Short mmCIF file of C-alpha atoms and ligand atoms in Angstrom, two decimals:
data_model
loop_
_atom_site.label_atom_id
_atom_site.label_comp_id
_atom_site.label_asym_id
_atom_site.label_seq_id
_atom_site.Cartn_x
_atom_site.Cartn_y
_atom_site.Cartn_z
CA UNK A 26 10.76 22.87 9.18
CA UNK A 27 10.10 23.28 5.41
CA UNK A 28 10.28 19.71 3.64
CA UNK A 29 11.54 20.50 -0.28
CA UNK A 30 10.61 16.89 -2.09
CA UNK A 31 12.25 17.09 -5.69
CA UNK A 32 10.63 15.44 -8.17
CA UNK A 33 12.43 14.31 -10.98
CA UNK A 34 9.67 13.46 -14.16
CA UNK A 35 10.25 12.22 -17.57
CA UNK A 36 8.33 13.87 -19.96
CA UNK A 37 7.52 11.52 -22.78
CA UNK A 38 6.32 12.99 -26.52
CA UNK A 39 4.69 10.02 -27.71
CA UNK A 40 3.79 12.01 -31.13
CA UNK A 41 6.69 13.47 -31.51
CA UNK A 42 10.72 11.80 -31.61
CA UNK A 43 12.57 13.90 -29.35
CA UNK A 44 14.38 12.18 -26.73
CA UNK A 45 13.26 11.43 -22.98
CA UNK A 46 13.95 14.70 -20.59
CA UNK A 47 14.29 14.83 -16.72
CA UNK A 48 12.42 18.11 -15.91
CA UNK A 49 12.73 18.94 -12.06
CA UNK A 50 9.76 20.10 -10.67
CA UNK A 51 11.20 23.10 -8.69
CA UNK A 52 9.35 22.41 -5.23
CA UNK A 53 6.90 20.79 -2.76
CA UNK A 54 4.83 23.88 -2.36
CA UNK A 55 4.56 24.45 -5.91
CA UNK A 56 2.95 21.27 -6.90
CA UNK A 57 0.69 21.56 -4.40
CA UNK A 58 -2.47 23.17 -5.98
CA UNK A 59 -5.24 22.81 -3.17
CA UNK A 60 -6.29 22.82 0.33
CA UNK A 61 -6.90 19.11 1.67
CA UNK A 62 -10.18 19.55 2.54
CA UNK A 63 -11.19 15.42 3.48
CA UNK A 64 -10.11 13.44 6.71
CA UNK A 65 -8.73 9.87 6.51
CA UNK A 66 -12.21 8.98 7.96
CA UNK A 67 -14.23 10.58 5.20
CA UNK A 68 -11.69 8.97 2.22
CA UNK A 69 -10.40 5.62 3.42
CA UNK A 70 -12.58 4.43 6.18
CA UNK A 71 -15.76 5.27 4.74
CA UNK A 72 -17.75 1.81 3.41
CA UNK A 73 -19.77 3.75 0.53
CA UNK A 74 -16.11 4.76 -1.21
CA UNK A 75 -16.14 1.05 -1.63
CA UNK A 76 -19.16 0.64 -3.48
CA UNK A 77 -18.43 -1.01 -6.53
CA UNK A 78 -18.03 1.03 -9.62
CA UNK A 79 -17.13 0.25 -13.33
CA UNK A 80 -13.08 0.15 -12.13
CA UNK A 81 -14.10 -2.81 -9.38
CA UNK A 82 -13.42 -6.12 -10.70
CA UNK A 83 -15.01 -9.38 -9.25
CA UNK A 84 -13.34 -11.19 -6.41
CA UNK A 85 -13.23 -14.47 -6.14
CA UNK A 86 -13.95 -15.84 -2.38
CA UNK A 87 -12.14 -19.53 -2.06
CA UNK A 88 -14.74 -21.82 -0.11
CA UNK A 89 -14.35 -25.25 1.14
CA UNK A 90 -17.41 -27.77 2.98
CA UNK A 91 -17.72 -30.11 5.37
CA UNK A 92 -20.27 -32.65 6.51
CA UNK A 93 -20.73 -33.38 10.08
CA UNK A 94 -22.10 -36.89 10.88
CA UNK A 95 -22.53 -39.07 13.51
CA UNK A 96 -20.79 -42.70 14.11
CA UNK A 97 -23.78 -44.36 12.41
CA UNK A 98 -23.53 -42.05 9.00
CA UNK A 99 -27.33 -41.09 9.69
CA UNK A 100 -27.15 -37.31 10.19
CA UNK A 101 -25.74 -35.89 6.82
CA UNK A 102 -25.42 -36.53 3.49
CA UNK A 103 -22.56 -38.98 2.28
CA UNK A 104 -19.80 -37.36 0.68
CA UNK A 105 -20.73 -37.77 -3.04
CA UNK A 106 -24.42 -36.55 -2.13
CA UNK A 107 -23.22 -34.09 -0.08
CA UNK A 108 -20.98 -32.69 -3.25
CA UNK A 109 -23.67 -32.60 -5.44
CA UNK A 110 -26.52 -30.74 -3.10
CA UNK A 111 -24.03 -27.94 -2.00
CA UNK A 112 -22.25 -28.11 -5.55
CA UNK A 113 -26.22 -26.75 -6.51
CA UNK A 114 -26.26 -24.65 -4.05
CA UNK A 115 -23.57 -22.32 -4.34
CA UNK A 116 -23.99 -22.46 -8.08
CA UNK A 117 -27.16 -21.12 -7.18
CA UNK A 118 -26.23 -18.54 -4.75
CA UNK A 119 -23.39 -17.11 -7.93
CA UNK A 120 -26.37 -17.07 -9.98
CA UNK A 121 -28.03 -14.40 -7.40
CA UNK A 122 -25.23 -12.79 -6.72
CA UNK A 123 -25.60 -12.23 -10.39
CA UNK A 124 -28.92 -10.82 -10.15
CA UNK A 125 -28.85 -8.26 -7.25
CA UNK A 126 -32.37 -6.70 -6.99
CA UNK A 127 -33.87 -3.25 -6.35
CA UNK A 128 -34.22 -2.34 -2.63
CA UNK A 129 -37.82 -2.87 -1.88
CA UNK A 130 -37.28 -0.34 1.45
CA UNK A 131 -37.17 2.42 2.15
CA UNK A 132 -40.57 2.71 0.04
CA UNK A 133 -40.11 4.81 -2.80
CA UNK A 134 -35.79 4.88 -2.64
CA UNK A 135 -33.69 5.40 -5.78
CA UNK A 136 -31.32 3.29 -3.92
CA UNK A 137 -29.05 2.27 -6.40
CA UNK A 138 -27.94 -1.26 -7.72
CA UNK A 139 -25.24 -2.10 -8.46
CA UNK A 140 -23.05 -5.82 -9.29
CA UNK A 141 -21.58 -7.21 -6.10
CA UNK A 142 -18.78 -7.95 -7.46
CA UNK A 143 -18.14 -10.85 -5.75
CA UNK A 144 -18.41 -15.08 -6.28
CA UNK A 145 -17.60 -17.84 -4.49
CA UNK A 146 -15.41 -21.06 -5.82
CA UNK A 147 -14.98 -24.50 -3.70
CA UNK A 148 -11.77 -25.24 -3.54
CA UNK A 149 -9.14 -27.85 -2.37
CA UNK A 150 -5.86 -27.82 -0.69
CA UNK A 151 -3.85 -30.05 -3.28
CA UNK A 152 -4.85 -31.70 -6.23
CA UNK A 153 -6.41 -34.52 -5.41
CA UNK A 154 -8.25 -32.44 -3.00
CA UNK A 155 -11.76 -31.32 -4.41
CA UNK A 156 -12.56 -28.91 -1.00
CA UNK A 157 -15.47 -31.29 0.03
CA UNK A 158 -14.59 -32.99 3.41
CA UNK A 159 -16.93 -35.92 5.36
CA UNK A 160 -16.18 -35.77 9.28
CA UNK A 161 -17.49 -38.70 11.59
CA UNK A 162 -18.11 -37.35 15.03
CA UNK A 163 -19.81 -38.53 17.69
CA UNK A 164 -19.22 -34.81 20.08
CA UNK A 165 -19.51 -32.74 17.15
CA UNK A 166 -22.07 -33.51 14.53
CA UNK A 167 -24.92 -31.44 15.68
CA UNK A 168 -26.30 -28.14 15.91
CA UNK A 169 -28.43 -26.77 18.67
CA UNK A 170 -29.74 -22.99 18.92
CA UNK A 171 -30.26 -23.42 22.51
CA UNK A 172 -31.29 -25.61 25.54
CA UNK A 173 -28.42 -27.75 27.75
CA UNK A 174 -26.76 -28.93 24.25
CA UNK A 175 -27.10 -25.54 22.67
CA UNK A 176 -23.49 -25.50 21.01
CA UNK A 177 -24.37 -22.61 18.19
CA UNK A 178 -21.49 -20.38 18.90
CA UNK A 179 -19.15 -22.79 19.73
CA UNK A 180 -15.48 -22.67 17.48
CA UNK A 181 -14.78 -26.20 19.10
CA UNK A 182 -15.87 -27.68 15.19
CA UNK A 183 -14.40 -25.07 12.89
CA UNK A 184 -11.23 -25.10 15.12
CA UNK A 185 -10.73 -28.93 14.78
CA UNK A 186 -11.84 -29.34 11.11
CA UNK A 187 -11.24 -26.22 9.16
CA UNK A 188 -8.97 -26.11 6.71
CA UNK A 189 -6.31 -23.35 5.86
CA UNK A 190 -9.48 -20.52 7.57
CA UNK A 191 -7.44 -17.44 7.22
CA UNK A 192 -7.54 -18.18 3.10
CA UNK A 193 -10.64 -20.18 2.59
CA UNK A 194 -14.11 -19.79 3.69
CA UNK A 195 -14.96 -22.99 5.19
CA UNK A 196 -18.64 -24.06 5.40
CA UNK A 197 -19.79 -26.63 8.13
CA UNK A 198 -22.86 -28.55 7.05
CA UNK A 199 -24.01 -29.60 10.65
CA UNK A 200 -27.41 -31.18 11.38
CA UNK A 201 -30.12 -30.66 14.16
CA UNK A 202 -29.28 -33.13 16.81
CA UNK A 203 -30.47 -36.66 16.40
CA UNK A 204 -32.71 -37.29 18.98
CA UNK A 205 -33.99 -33.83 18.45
CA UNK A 206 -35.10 -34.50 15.06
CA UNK A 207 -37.07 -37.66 16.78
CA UNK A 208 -39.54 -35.23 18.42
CA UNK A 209 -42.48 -34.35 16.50
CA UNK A 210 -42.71 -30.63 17.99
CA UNK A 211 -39.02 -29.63 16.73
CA UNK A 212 -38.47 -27.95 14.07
CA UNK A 213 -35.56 -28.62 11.75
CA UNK A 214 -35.35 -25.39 10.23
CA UNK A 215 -32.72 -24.14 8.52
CA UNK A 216 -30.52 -21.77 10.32
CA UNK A 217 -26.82 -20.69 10.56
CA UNK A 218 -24.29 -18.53 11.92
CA UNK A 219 -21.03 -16.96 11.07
CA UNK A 220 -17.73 -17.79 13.43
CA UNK A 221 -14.92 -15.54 11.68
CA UNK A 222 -13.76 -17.20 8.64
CA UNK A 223 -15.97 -20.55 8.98
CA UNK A 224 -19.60 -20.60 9.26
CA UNK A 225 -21.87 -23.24 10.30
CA UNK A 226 -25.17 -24.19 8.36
CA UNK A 227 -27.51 -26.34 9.40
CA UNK A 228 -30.99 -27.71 8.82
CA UNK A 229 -30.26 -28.81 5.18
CA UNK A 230 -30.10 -32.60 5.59
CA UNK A 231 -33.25 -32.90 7.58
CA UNK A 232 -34.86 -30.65 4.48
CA UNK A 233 -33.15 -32.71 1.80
CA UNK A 234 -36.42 -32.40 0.13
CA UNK A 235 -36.14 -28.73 -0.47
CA UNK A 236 -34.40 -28.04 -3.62
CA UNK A 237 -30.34 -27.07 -3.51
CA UNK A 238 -31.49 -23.14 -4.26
CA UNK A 239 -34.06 -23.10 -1.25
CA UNK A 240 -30.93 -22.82 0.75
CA UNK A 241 -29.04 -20.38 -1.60
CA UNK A 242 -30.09 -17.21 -0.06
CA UNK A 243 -29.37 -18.39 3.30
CA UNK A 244 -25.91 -19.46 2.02
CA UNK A 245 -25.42 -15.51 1.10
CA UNK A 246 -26.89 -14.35 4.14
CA UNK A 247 -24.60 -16.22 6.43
CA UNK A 248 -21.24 -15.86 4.16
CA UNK A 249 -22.84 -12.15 4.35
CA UNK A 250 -22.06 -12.24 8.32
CA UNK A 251 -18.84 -13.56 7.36
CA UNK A 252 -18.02 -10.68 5.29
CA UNK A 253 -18.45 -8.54 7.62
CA UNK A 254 -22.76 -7.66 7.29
CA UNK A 255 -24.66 -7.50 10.53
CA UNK A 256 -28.34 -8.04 10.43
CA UNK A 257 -30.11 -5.02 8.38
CA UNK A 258 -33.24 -4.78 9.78
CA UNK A 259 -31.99 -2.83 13.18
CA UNK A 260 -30.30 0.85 13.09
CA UNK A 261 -26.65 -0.97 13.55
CA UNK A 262 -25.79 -2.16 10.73
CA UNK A 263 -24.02 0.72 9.89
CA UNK A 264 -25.30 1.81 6.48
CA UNK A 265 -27.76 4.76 6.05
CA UNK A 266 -29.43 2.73 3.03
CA UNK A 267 -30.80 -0.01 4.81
CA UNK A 268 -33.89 1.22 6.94
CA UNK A 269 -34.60 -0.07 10.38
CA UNK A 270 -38.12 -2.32 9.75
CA UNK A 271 -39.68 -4.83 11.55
CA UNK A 272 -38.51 -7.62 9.57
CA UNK A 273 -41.62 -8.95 7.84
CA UNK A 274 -41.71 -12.03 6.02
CA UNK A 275 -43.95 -11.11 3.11
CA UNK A 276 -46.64 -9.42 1.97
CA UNK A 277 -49.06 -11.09 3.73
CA UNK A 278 -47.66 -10.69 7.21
CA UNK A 279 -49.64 -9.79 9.96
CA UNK A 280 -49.35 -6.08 11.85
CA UNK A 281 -47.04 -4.20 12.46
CA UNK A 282 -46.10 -5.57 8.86
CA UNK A 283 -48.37 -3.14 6.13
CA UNK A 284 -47.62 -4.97 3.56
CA UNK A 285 -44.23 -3.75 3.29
CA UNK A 286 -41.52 -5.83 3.59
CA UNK A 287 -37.57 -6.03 2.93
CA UNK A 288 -35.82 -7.81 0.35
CA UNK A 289 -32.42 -7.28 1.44
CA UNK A 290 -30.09 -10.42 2.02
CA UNK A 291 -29.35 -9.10 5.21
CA UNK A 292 -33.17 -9.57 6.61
CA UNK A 293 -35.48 -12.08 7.23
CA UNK A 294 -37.89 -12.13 4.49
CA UNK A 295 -38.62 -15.05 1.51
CA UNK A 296 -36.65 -13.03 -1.41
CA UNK A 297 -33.03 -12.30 0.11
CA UNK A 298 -31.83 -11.13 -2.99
CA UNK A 299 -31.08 -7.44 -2.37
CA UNK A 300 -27.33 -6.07 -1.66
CA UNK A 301 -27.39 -2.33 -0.98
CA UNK A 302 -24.53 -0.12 -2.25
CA UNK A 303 -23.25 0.42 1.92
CA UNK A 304 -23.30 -3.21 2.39
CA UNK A 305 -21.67 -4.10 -1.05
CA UNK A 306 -19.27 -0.92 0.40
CA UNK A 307 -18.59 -3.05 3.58
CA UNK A 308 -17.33 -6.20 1.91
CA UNK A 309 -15.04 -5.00 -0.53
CA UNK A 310 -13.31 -2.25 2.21
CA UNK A 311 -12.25 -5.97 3.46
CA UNK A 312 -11.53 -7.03 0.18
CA UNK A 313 -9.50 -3.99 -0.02
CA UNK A 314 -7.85 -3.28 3.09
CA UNK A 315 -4.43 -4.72 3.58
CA UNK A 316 -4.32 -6.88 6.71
CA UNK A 317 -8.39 -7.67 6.90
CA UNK A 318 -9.83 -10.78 7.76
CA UNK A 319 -11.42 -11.10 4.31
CA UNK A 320 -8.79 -9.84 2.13
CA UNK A 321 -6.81 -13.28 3.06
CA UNK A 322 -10.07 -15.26 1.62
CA UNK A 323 -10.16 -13.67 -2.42
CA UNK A 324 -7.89 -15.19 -5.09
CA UNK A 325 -5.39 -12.25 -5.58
CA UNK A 326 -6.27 -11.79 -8.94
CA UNK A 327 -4.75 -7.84 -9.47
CA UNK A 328 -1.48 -9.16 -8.94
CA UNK A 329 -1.21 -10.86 -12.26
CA UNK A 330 -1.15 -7.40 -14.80
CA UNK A 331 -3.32 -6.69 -18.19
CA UNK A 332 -1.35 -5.55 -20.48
CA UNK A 333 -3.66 -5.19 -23.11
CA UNK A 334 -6.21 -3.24 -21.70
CA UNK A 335 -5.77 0.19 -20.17
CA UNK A 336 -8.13 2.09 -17.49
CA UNK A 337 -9.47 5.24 -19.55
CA UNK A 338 -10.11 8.44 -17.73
CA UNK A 339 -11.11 11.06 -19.47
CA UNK A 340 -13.53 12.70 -17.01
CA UNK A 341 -13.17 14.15 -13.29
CA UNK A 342 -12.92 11.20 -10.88
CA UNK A 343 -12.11 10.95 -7.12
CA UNK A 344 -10.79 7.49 -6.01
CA UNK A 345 -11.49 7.51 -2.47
CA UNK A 346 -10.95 4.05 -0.71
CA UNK A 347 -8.07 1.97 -1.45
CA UNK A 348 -7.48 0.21 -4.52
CA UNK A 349 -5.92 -2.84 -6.58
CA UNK A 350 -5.82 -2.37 -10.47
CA UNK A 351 -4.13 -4.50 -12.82
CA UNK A 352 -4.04 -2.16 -16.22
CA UNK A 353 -2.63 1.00 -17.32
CA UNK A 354 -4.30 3.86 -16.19
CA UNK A 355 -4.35 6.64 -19.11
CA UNK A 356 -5.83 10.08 -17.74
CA UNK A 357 -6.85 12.04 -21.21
CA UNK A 358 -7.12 15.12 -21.97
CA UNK A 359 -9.78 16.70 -19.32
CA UNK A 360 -9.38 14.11 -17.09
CA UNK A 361 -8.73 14.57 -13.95
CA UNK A 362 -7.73 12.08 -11.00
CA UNK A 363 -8.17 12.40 -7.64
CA UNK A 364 -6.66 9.35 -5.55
CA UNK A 365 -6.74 9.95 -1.71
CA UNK A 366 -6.04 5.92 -0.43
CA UNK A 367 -4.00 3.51 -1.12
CA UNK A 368 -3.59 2.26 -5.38
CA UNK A 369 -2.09 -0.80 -5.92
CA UNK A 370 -0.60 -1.15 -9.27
CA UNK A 371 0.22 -4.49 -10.58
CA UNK A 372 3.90 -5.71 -11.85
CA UNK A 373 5.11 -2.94 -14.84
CA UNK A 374 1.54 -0.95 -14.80
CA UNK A 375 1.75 2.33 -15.26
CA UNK A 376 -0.30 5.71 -14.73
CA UNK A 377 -0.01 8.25 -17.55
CA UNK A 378 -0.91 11.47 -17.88
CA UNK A 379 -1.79 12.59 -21.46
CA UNK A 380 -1.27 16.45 -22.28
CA UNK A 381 -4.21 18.50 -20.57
CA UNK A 382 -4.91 15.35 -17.90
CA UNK A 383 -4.25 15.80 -14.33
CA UNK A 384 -3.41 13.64 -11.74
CA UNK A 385 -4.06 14.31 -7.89
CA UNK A 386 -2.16 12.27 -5.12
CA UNK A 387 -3.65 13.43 -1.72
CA UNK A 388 -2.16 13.23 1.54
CA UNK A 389 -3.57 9.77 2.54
CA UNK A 390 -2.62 8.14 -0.80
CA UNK A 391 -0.21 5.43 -1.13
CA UNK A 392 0.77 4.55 -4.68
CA UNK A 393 2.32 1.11 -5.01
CA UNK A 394 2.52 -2.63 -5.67
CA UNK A 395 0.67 -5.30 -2.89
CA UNK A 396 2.02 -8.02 -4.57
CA UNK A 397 6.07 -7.78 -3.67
CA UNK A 398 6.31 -6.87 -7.67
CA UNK A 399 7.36 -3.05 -8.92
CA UNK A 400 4.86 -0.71 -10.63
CA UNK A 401 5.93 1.16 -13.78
CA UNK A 402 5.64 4.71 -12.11
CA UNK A 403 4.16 7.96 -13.29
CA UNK A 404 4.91 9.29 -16.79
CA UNK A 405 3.77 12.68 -17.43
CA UNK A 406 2.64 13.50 -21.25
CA UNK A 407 3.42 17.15 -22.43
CA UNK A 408 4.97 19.47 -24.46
CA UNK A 409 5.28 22.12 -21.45
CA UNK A 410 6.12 22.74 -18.39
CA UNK A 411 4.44 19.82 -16.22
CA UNK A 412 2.91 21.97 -12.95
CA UNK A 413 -0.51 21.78 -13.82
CA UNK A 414 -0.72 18.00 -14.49
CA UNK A 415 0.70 16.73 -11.20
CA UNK A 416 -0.30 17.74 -7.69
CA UNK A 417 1.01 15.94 -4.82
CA UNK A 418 -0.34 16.65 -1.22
CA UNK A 419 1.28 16.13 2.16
CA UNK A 420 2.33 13.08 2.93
CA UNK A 421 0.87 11.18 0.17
CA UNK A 422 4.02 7.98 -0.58
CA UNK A 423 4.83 6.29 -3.94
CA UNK A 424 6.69 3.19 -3.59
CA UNK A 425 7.93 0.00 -4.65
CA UNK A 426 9.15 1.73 -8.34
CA UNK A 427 11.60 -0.34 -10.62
CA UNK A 428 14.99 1.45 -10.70
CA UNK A 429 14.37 2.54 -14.42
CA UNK A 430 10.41 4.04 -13.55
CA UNK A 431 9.52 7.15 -14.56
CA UNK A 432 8.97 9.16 -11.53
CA UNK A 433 11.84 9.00 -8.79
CA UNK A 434 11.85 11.62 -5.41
CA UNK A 435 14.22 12.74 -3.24
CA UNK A 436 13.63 14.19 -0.07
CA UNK A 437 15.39 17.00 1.36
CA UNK A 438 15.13 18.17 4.85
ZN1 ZN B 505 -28.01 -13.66 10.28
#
């Protein structure tokens, strides 16, 4: 059967006065220009379409921490000293987020690098609320990596402490086990690992000593877990761009290292400071992807509109992966736009197409509003007849349009 959409568009003449017109476009088939040539897999699912670009706008991850002690107050900070260490910290691991380095491996890559586009703010559950929390527990206030108390991967803390965990990140300060610490062979190291939304850290008390930034890399590594990063150093991480290596230190390690060595965040090594574009691809799918884990943990920022700044395209651009804006988009002249996932607009944004612009909605596409708000809808610029500046393909759904938006369908079997 031979599905005839109608699409009703207003052609606006912004240089000229003449009056709004309806213009039917005639038929389905003949707005659609090209052969679909990409799978869902290719477009949507694929982490590298999430890479950030110059249209990606920093997320904000909400974090909260708490500090595990024991009956006696001996095995963490105290709450005000507690504030101020991790306060330093996760300044600290902003400020590297800030600073994302060149891959060191593979030797010789033009890997590039780009912002993460990501940050992390503490934050509180009411007012008086400052998202640092002190827990007394006699069961609970250790970590152990292994042996008859080894308690690592155990949710038992995070489930009884955290705090609101499907829209904050909440950190667990926990320390090496009391009696452990007593022996002169163990080794307090720092160490951590990632349960869902919470993740527990631990080996910071015991090296108090250590400045707040020693720890600030390790901070990003494990909220890296939690964002959905495995380790990078072994083929299943899932990105092409970070190589499998045997996880040297430094420089100076002994064979198999060769004086290579990784600096990726995701690897054991004494820099940490290296995001690569599949990795940065990973965490913002989440950030992107309605009904992720991680989606639930960013402040939803694109839901409150620009209205004084517009997205300029002027070039040819494909928008695969979904997407929230918050401005105009304005295709010019010789721009074209290729969007083939879901685009978010925020409340009264709009997409127009200037004279000579074009503006491709592919079969996966979804064109709407995340935020319970209506978009502003599709105005089409042009003196002519408007075939060659919109192309819709298969299945491809706008929704959520105010009543009075510029582009309306109707679908006729
Ligand atoms: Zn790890």
């Amino acid at each position: 059967m031979r599905i005839l959409i109608l699409f009703f568009i207003i052609i606006s003449l912004p240089s000229c006065k003449k009056k709004l017109k309806v213009i039917p476009i005639s038929s389905f088939e003949n707005i659609v220009k090209l052969e679909e040539a990409l799978g869902y897999e290719r477009t949507c699912e694929d982490p590298l379409n999430y890479a950030p670009d110059e249209y990606t706008e920093t997320r904000t991850i909400r974090v909260n921490v708490h500090f595990l002690n024991d009956l006696e107050g001996r095995a963490n900070f105290s709450l005000a000293e507690g504030k101020e260490y991790f306060g330093k910290m996760l300044r600290n691991s902003n400020k590297r987020l800030g600073e994302n380095q060149k891959m060191n491996l593979p030797v010789g890559n033009d890997t590039p690098v780009l912002d993460p586009s990501f940050r992390y703010k503490i934050v509180g559950i009411s007012k008086e609320d400052d998202g640092f929390y002190s827990h007394r527990d006699s069961v609970h206030y250790y970590f152990m990596n292994k042996g008859r108390k080894k308690n690592n991967y155990s949710k038992a803390v995070t489930k009884k402490y955290a705090i609101n965990d499907d829209k904050i990140l909440n950190i667990f300060s926990i320390s090496h086990p009391q009696d452990s610490l007593e022996s002169k062979t163990y080794k307090a190291f720092g160490t951590g690992i990632a349960l869902g939304n919470s993740l527990k850290i631990s080996g910071i008390y015991s090296n108090r000593t250590t400045k707040p930034w020693g720890f600030a890399t390790l901070m990003n590594h494990e909220i890296g877990h939690v964002l959905g990063l495995a380790h990078a150093w072994t083929r299943y991480d899932g990105c092409d761009d970070t190589p499998v290596h045997p996880n040297c230190w430094d420089k100076n390690s002994p064979p198999p290292c060769d004086g290579t060595h990784s600096n990726n965040v995701m690897d054991y090594n004494n820099q940490q400071m290296a995001y690569s574009p599949c990795q940065l691809g990973k965490i913002h799918k989440g950030f992107n992807t309605i009904g992720a884990r991680t989606r639930g943990l960013i402040f939803e920022d694109w839901c409150k509109p620009i209205s004084d700044e517009q997205i300029i395209i002027s070039d040819h651009l494909e928008w695969k992966g979904h997407r929230d804006l918050r401005k105009d988009i304005i295709i010019k002249a010789g721009g074209i736009l290729h969007i083939h996932c879901r685009l978010s607009l925020a409340a009264d944004r709009k997409i127009i197409v200037e004279e000579g612009g074009q503006l491709h909605i592919h079969q996966y596409a979804k064109l709407h509003n995340s935020c319970g708000d209506k978009w502003g809808g599709i105005e089409i610029h042009s003196r002519k007849d408007t075939e060659d500046q919109l192309f819709i393909y298969g299945n491809a759904k706008i929704e959520d349009l105010t009543e009075s938006s510029s582009i309306q369908s109707k679908v006729k079997l």
